[in-house]
PDB file of C-alpha atoms in Angstrom:
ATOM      1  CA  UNK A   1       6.508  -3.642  18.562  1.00 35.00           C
ATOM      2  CA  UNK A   2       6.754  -2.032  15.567  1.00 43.00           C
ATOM      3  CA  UNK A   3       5.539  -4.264  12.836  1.00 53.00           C
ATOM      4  CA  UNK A   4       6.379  -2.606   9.495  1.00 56.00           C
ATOM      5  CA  UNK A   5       8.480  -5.338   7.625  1.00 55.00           C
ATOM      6  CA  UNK A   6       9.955  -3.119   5.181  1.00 57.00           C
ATOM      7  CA  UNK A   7      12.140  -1.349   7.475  1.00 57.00           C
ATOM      8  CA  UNK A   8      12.656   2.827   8.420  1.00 58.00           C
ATOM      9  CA  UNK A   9      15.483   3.712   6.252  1.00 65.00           C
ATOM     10  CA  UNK A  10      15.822   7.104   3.625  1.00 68.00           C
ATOM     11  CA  UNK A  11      15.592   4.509   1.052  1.00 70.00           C
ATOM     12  CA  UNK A  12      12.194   2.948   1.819  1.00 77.00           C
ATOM     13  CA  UNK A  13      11.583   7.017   2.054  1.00 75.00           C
ATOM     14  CA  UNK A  14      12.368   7.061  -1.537  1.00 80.00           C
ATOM     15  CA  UNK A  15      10.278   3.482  -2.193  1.00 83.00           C
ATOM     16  CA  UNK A  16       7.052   5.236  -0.646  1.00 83.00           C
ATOM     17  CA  UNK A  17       7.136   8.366  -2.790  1.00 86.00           C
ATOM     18  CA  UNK A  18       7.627   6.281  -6.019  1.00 90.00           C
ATOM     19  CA  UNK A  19       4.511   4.083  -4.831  1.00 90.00           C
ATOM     20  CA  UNK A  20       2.732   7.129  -4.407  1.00 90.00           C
ATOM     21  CA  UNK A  21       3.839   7.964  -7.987  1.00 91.00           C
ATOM     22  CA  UNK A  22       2.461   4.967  -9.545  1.00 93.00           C
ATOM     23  CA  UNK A  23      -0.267   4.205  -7.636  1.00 95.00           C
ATOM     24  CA  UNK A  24      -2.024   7.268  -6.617  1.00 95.00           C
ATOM     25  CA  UNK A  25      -4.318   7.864  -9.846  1.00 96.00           C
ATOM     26  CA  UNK A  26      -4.913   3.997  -9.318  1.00 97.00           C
ATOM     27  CA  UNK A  27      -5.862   4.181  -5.613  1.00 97.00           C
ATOM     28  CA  UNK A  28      -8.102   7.353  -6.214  1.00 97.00           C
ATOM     29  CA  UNK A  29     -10.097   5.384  -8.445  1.00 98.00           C
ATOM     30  CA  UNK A  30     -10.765   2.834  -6.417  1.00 98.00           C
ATOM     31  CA  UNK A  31     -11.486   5.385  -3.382  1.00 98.00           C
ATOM     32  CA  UNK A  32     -14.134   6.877  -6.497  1.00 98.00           C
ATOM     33  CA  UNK A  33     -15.718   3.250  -6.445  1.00 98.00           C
ATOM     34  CA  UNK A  34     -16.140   2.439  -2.945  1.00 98.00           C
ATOM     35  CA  UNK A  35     -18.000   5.856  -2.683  1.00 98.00           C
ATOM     36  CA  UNK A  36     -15.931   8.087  -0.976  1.00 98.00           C
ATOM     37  CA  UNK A  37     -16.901  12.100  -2.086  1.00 98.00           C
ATOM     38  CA  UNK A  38     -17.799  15.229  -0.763  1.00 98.00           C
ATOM     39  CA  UNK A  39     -18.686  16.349   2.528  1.00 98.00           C
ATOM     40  CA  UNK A  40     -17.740  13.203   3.899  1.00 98.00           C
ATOM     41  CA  UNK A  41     -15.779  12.946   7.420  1.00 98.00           C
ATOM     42  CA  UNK A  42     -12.654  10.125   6.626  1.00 98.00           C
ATOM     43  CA  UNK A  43     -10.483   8.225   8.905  1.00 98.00           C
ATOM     44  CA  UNK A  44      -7.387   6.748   6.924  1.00 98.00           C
ATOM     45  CA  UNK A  45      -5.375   3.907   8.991  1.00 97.00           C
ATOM     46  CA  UNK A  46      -1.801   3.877   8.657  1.00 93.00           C
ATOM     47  CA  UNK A  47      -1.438   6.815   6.748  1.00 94.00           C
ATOM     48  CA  UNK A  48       2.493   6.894   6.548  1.00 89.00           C
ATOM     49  CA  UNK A  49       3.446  10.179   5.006  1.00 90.00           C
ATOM     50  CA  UNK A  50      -0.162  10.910   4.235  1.00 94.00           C
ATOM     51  CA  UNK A  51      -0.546  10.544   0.026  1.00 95.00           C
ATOM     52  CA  UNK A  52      -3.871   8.716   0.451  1.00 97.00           C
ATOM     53  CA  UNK A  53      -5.144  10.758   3.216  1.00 98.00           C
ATOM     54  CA  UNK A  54      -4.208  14.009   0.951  1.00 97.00           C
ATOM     55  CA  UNK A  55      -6.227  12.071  -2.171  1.00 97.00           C
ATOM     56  CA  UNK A  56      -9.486  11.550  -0.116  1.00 98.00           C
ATOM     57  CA  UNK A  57      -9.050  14.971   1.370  1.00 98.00           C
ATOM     58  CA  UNK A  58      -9.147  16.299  -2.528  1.00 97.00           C
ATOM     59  CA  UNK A  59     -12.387  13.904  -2.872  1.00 98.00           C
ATOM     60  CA  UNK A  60     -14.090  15.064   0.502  1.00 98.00           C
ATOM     61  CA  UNK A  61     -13.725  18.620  -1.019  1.00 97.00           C
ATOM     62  CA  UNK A  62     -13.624  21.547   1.679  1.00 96.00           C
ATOM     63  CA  UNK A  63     -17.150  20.588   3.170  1.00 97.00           C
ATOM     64  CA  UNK A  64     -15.483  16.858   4.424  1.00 98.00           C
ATOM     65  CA  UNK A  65     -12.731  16.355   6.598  1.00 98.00           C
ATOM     66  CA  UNK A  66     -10.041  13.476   6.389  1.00 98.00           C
ATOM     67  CA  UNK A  67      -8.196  12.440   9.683  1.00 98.00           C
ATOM     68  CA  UNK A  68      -5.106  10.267   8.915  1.00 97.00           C
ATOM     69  CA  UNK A  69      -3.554   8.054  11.764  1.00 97.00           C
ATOM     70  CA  UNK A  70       0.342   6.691  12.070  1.00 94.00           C
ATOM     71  CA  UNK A  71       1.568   4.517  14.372  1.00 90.00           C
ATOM     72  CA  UNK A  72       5.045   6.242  13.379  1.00 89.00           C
ATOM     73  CA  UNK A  73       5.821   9.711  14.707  1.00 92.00           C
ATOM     74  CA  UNK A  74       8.199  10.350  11.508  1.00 88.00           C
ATOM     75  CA  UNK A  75       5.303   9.690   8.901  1.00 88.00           C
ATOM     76  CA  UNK A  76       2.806  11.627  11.017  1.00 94.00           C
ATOM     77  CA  UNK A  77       5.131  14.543  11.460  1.00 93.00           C
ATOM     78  CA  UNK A  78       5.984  14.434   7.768  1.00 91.00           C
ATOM     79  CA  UNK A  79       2.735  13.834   6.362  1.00 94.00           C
ATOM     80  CA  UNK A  80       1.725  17.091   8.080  1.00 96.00           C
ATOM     81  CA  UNK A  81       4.312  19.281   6.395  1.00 95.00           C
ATOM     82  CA  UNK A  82       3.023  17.932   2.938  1.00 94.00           C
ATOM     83  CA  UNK A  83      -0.652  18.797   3.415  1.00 96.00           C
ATOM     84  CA  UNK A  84       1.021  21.899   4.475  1.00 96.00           C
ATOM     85  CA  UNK A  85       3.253  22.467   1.312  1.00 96.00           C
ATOM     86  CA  UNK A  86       0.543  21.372  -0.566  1.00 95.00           C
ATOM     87  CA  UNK A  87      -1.864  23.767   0.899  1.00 96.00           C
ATOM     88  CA  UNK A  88      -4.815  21.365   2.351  1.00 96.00           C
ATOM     89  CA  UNK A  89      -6.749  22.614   4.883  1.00 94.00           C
ATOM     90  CA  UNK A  90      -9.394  19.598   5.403  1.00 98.00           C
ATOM     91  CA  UNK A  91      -7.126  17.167   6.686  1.00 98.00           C
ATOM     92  CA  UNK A  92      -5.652  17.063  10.384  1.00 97.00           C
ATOM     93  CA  UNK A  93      -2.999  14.133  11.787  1.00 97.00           C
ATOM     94  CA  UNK A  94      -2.443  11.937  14.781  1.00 95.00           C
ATOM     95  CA  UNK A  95      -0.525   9.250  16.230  1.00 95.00           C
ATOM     96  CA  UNK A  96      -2.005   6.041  17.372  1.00 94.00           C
ATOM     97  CA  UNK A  97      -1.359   2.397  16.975  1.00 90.00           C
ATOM     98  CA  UNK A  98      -4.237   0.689  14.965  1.00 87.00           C
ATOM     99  CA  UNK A  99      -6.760  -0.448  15.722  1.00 85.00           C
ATOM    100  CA  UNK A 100      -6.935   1.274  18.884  1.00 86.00           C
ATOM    101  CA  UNK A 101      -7.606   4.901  17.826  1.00 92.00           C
ATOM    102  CA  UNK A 102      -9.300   7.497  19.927  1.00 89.00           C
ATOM    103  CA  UNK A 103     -11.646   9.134  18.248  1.00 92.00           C
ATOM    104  CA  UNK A 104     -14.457  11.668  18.937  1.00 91.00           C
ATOM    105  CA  UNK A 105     -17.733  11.157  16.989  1.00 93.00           C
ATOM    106  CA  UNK A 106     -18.281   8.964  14.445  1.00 97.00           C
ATOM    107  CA  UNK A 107     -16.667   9.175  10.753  1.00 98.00           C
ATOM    108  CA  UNK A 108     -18.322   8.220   7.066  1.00 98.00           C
ATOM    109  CA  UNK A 109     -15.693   6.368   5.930  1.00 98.00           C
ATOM    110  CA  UNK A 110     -13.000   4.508   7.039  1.00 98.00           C
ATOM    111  CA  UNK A 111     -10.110   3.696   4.123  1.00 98.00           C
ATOM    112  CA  UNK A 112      -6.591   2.155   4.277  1.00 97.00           C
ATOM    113  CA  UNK A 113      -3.607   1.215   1.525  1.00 96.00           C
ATOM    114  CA  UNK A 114      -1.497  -1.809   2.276  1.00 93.00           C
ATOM    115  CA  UNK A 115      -1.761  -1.436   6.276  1.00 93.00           C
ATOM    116  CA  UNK A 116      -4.016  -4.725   6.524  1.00 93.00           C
ATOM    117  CA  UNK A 117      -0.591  -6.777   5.634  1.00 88.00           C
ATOM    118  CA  UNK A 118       1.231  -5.375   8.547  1.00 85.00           C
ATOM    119  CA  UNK A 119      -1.244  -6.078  10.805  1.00 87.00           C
ATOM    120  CA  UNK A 120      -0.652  -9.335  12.813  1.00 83.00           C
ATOM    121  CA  UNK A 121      -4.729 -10.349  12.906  1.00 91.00           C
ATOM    122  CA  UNK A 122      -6.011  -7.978   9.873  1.00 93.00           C
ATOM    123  CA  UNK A 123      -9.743  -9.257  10.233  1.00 95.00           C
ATOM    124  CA  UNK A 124     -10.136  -8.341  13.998  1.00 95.00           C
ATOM    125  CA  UNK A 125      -8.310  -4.813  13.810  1.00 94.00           C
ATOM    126  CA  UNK A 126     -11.490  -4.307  10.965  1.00 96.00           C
ATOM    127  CA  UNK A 127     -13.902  -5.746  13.283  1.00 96.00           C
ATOM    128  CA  UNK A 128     -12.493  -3.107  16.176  1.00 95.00           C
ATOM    129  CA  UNK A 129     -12.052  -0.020  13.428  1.00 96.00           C
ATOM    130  CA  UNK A 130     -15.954  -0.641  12.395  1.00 96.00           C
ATOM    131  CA  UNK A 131     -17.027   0.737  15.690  1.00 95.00           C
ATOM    132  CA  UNK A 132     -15.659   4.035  14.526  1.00 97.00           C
ATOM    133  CA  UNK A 133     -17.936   4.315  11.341  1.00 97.00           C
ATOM    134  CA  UNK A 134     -21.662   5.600  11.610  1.00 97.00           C
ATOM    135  CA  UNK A 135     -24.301   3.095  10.646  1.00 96.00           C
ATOM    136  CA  UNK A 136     -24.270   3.508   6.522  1.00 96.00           C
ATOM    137  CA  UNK A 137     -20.923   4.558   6.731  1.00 98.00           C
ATOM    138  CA  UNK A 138     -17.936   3.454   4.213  1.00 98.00           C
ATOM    139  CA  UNK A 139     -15.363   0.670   5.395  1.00 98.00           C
ATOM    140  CA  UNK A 140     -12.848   0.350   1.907  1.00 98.00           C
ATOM    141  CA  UNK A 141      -9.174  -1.343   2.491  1.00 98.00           C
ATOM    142  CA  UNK A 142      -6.548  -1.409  -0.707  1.00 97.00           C
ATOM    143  CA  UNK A 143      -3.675  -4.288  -0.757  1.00 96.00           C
ATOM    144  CA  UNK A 144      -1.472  -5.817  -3.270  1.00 94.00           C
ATOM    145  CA  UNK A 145      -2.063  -9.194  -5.168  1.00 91.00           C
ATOM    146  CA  UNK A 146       1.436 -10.479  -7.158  1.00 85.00           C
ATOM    147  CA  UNK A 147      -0.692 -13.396  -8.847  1.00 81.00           C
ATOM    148  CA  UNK A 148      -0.809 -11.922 -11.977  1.00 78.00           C
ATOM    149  CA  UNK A 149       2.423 -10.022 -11.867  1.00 75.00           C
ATOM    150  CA  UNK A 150       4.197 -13.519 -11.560  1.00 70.00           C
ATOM    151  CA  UNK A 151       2.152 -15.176 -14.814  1.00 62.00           C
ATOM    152  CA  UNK A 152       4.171 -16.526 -17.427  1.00 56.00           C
ATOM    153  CA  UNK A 153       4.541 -13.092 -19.437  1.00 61.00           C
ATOM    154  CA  UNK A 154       6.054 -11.400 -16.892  1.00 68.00           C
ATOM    155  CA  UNK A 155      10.494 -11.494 -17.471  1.00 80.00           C
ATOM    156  CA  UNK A 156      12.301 -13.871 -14.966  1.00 87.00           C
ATOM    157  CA  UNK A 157      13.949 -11.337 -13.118  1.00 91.00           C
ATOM    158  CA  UNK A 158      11.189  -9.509 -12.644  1.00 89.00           C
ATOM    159  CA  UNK A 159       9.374 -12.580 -11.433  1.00 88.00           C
ATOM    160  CA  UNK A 160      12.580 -13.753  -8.843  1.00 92.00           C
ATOM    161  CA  UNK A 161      12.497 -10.084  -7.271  1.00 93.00           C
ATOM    162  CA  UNK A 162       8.317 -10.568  -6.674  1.00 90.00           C
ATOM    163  CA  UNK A 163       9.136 -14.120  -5.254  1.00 92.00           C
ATOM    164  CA  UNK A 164      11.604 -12.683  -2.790  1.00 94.00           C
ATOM    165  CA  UNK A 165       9.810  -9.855  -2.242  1.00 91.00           C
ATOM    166  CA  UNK A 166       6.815 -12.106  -1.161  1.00 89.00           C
ATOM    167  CA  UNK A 167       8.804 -15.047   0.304  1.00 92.00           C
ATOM    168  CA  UNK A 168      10.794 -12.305   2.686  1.00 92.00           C
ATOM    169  CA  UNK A 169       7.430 -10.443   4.008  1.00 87.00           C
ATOM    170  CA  UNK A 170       5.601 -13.416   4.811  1.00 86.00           C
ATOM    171  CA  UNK A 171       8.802 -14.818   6.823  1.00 89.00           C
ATOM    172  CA  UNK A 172       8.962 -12.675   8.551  1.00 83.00           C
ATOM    173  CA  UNK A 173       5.152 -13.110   9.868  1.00 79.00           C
ATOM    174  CA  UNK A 174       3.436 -10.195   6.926  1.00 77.00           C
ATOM    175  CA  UNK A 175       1.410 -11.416   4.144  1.00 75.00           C
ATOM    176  CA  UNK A 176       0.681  -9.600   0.331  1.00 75.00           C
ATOM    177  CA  UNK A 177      -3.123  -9.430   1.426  1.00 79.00           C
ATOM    178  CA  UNK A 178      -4.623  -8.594  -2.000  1.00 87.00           C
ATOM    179  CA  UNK A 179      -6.147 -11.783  -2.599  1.00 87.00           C
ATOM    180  CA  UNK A 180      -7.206 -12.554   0.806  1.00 90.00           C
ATOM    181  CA  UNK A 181      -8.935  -9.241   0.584  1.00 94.00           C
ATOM    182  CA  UNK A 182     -12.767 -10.659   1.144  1.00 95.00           C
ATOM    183  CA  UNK A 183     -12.382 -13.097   3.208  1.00 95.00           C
ATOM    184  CA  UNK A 184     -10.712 -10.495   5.964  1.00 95.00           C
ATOM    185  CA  UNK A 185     -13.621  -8.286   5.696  1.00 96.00           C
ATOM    186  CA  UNK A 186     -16.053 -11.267   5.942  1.00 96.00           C
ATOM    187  CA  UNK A 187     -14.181 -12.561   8.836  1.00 96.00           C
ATOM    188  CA  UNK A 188     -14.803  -9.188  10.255  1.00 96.00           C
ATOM    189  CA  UNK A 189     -18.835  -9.269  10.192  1.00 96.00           C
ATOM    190  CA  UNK A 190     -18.402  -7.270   6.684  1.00 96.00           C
ATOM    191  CA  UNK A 191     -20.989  -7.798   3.314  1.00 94.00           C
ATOM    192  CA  UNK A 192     -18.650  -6.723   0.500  1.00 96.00           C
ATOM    193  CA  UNK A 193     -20.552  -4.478  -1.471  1.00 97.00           C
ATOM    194  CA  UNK A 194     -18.301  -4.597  -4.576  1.00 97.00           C
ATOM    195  CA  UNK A 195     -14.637  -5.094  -5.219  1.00 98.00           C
ATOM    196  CA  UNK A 196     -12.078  -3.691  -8.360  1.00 97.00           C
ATOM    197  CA  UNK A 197      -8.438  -4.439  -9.311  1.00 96.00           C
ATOM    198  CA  UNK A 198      -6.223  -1.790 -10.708  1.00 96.00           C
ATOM    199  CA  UNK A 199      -2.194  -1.831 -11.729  1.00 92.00           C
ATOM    200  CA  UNK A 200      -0.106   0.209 -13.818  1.00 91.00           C
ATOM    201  CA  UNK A 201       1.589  -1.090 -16.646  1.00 88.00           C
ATOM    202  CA  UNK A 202       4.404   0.273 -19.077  1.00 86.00           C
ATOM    203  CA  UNK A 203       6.128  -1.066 -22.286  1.00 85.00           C
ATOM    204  CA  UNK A 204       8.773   1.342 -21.454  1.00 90.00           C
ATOM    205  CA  UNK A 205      12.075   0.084 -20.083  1.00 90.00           C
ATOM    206  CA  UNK A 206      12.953   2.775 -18.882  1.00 90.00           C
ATOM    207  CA  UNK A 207      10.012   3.654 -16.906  1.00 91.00           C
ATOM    208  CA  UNK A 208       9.998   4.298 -13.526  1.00 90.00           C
ATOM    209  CA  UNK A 209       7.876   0.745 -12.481  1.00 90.00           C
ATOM    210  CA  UNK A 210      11.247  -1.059 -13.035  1.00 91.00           C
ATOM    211  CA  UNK A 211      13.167   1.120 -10.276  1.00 92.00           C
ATOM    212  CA  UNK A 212       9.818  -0.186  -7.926  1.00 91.00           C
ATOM    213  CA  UNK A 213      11.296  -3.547  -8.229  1.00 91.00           C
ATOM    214  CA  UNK A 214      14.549  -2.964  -7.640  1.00 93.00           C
ATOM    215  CA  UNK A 215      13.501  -0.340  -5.019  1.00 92.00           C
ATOM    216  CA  UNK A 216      11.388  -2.904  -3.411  1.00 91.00           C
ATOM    217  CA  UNK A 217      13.952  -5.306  -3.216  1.00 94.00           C
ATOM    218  CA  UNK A 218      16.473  -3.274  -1.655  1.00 92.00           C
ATOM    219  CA  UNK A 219      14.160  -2.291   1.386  1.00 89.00           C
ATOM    220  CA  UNK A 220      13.524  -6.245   2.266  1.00 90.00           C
ATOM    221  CA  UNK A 221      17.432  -6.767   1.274  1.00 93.00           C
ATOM    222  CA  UNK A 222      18.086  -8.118   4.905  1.00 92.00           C
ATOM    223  CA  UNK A 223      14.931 -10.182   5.012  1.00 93.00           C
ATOM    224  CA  UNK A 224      15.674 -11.842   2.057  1.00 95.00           C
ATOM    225  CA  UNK A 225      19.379 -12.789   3.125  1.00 96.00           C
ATOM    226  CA  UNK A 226      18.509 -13.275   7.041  1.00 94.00           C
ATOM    227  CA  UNK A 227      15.977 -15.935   5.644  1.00 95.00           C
ATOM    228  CA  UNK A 228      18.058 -17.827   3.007  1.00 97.00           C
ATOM    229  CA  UNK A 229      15.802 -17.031  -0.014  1.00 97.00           C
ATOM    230  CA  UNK A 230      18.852 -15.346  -1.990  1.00 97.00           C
ATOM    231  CA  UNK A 231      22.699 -14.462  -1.299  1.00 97.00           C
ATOM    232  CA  UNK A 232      23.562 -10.375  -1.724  1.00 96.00           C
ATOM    233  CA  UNK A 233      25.232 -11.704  -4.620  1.00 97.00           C
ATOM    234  CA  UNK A 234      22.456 -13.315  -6.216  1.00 96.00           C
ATOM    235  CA  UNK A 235      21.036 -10.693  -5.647  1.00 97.00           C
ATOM    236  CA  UNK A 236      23.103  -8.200  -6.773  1.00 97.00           C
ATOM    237  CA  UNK A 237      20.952  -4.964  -6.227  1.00 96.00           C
ATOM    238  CA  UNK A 238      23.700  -2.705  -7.653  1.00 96.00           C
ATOM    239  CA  UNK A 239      23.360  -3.795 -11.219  1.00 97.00           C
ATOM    240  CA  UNK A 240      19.585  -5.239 -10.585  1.00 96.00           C
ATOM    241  CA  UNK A 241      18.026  -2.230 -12.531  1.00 96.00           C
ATOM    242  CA  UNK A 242      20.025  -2.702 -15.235  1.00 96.00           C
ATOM    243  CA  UNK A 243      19.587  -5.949 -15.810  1.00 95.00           C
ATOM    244  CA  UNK A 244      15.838  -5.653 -15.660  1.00 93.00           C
ATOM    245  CA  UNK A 245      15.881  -3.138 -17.541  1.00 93.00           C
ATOM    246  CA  UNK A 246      17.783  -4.805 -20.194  1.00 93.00           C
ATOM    247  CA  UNK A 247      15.775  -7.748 -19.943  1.00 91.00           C
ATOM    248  CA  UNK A 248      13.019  -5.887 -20.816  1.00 89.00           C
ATOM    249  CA  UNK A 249      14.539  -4.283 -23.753  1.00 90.00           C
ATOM    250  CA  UNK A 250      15.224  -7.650 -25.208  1.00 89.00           C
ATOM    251  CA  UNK A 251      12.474  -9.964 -24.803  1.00 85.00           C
ATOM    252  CA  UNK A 252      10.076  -6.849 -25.351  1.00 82.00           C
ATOM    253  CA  UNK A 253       8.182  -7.501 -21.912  1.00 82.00           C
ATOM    254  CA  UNK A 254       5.905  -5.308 -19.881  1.00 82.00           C
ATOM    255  CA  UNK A 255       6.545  -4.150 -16.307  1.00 84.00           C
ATOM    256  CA  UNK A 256       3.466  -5.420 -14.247  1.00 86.00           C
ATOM    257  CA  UNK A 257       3.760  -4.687 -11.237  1.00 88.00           C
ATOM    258  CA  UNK A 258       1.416  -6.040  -8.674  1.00 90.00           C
ATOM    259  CA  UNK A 259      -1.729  -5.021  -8.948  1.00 93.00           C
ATOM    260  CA  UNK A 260      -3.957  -2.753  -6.297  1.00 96.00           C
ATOM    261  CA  UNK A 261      -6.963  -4.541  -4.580  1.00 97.00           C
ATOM    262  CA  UNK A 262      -9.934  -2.661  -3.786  1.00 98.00           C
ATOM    263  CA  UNK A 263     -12.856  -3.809  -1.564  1.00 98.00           C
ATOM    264  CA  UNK A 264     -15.368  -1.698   0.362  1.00 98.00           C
ATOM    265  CA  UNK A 265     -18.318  -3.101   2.669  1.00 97.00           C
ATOM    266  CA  UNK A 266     -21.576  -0.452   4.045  1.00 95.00           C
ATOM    267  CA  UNK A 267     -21.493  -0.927   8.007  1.00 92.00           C
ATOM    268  CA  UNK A 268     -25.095  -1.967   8.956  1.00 80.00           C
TER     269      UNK A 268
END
């Protein structure tokens, strides 16, 4: 069953590469921190169309090797044509559902952006996936947190479109795992070994972060009404960006969105 939350449309196409956008210098830092580097052999989980496989592949330099893994032919398919375009020849592919990944030898590392929120018991897919790792090895997940995106600074709208955001994944059995981030790799038999938070942040209205919330938004659209939490004209995704947007402008507010978890753990 396929367990992605956010739905397989050209539009959540769109949301990923934006993501990417924003987040990639942040999630490369946080890949930095947990230790991942050259010569290292890397198995990314739920790779989708393969921008954090193609960052630790960069990292791993052309002495490592990073093996990303889809449980969607579409994002493995496409995530192989843009290590191709982009001319990476360290990286290879494959499609498997997660945990249970076949896998010959043993890897260094083992990473993975926002998959552990799909996932429908996060802490024992980790406990299975650790079996893959050599003794030493790397075991570093990355998921959102919205608690400081929704403080009291943040503009209304901007805080509504987190809420039903959050309120539509976790109806419909997903969670934001960000701050539960620990305890699923200490239910797993994991030691953290160190943990870092990373977001960005404009002043810009007219910055790209606001189209994330809007662009977020739209992709749960039919959670959020199939669940009650708002009416498509409450809503009201056509004029959503401007009205953030403007909001912004006015009460001179930043665009926060949530922020990037990191946590990595040394399998014994």
């Amino acid at each position: 069953m396929d367990s992605y939350v956010m739905g397989r449309t050209n539009e959540e196409a769109q949301r990923l590469d934006l993501q990417a956008a924003m987040y990639g210098p942040h999630t490369e830092h946080l890949l930095r921190l947990a230790g991942i580097g050259a010569g290292m052999r890397v198995l990314d989980v739920g790779c989708g169309p393969g921008d954090v496989t193609m960052r630790a592949a960069r990292l791993v330099g052309p002495t490592g090797h990073v093996i990303g893994v889809d449980a969607n032919p579409d994002m493995v398919t496409l995530a192989r044509q843009r290590a191709e375009a982009a001319g990476l020849d360290n990286v290879t592919f494959r499609q498997a559902e997660i945990p249970g990944i076949p896998l010959e030898g043993f890897v260094d590392a083992i990473v993975g952006r926002l998959i552990l929120m799909h996932l429908a018991d996060a802490a024992n897919a980790v406990r299975e996936l650790r079996a893959l790792v050599r003794p030493g090895g790397i075991i570093t997940f990355q998921e959102f947190d919205i608690t400081h995106a929704l403080s009291p600074g943040a503009t209304p709208l901007a805080a509504r479109c987190l809420r039903w955001c959050d309120d539509a994944v976790r109806l419909s059995g997903s969670t934001i795992a960000g701050g539960r981030l620990r305890a699923i790799l200490d239910d797993a038999g994991l030691r953290v070994a160190g943990m870092a938070v990373t977001t960005p942040v404009t002043v810009d209205p007219k910055a790209p972060e606001w189209r994330y919330y809007v662009d977020t938004v739209a992709s749960v659209l039919p959670l959020i009404i199939k669940h009650g939490i708002a009416t498509e004209a409450e809503v009201g995704i056509d004029t959503l960006l401007d009205r953030l947007r403007a909001q912004a402008r006015d009460t001179g507010t930043v665009a926060y969105p949530p922020e990037l978890v990191g946590a990595w753990a040394v399998e014994a």
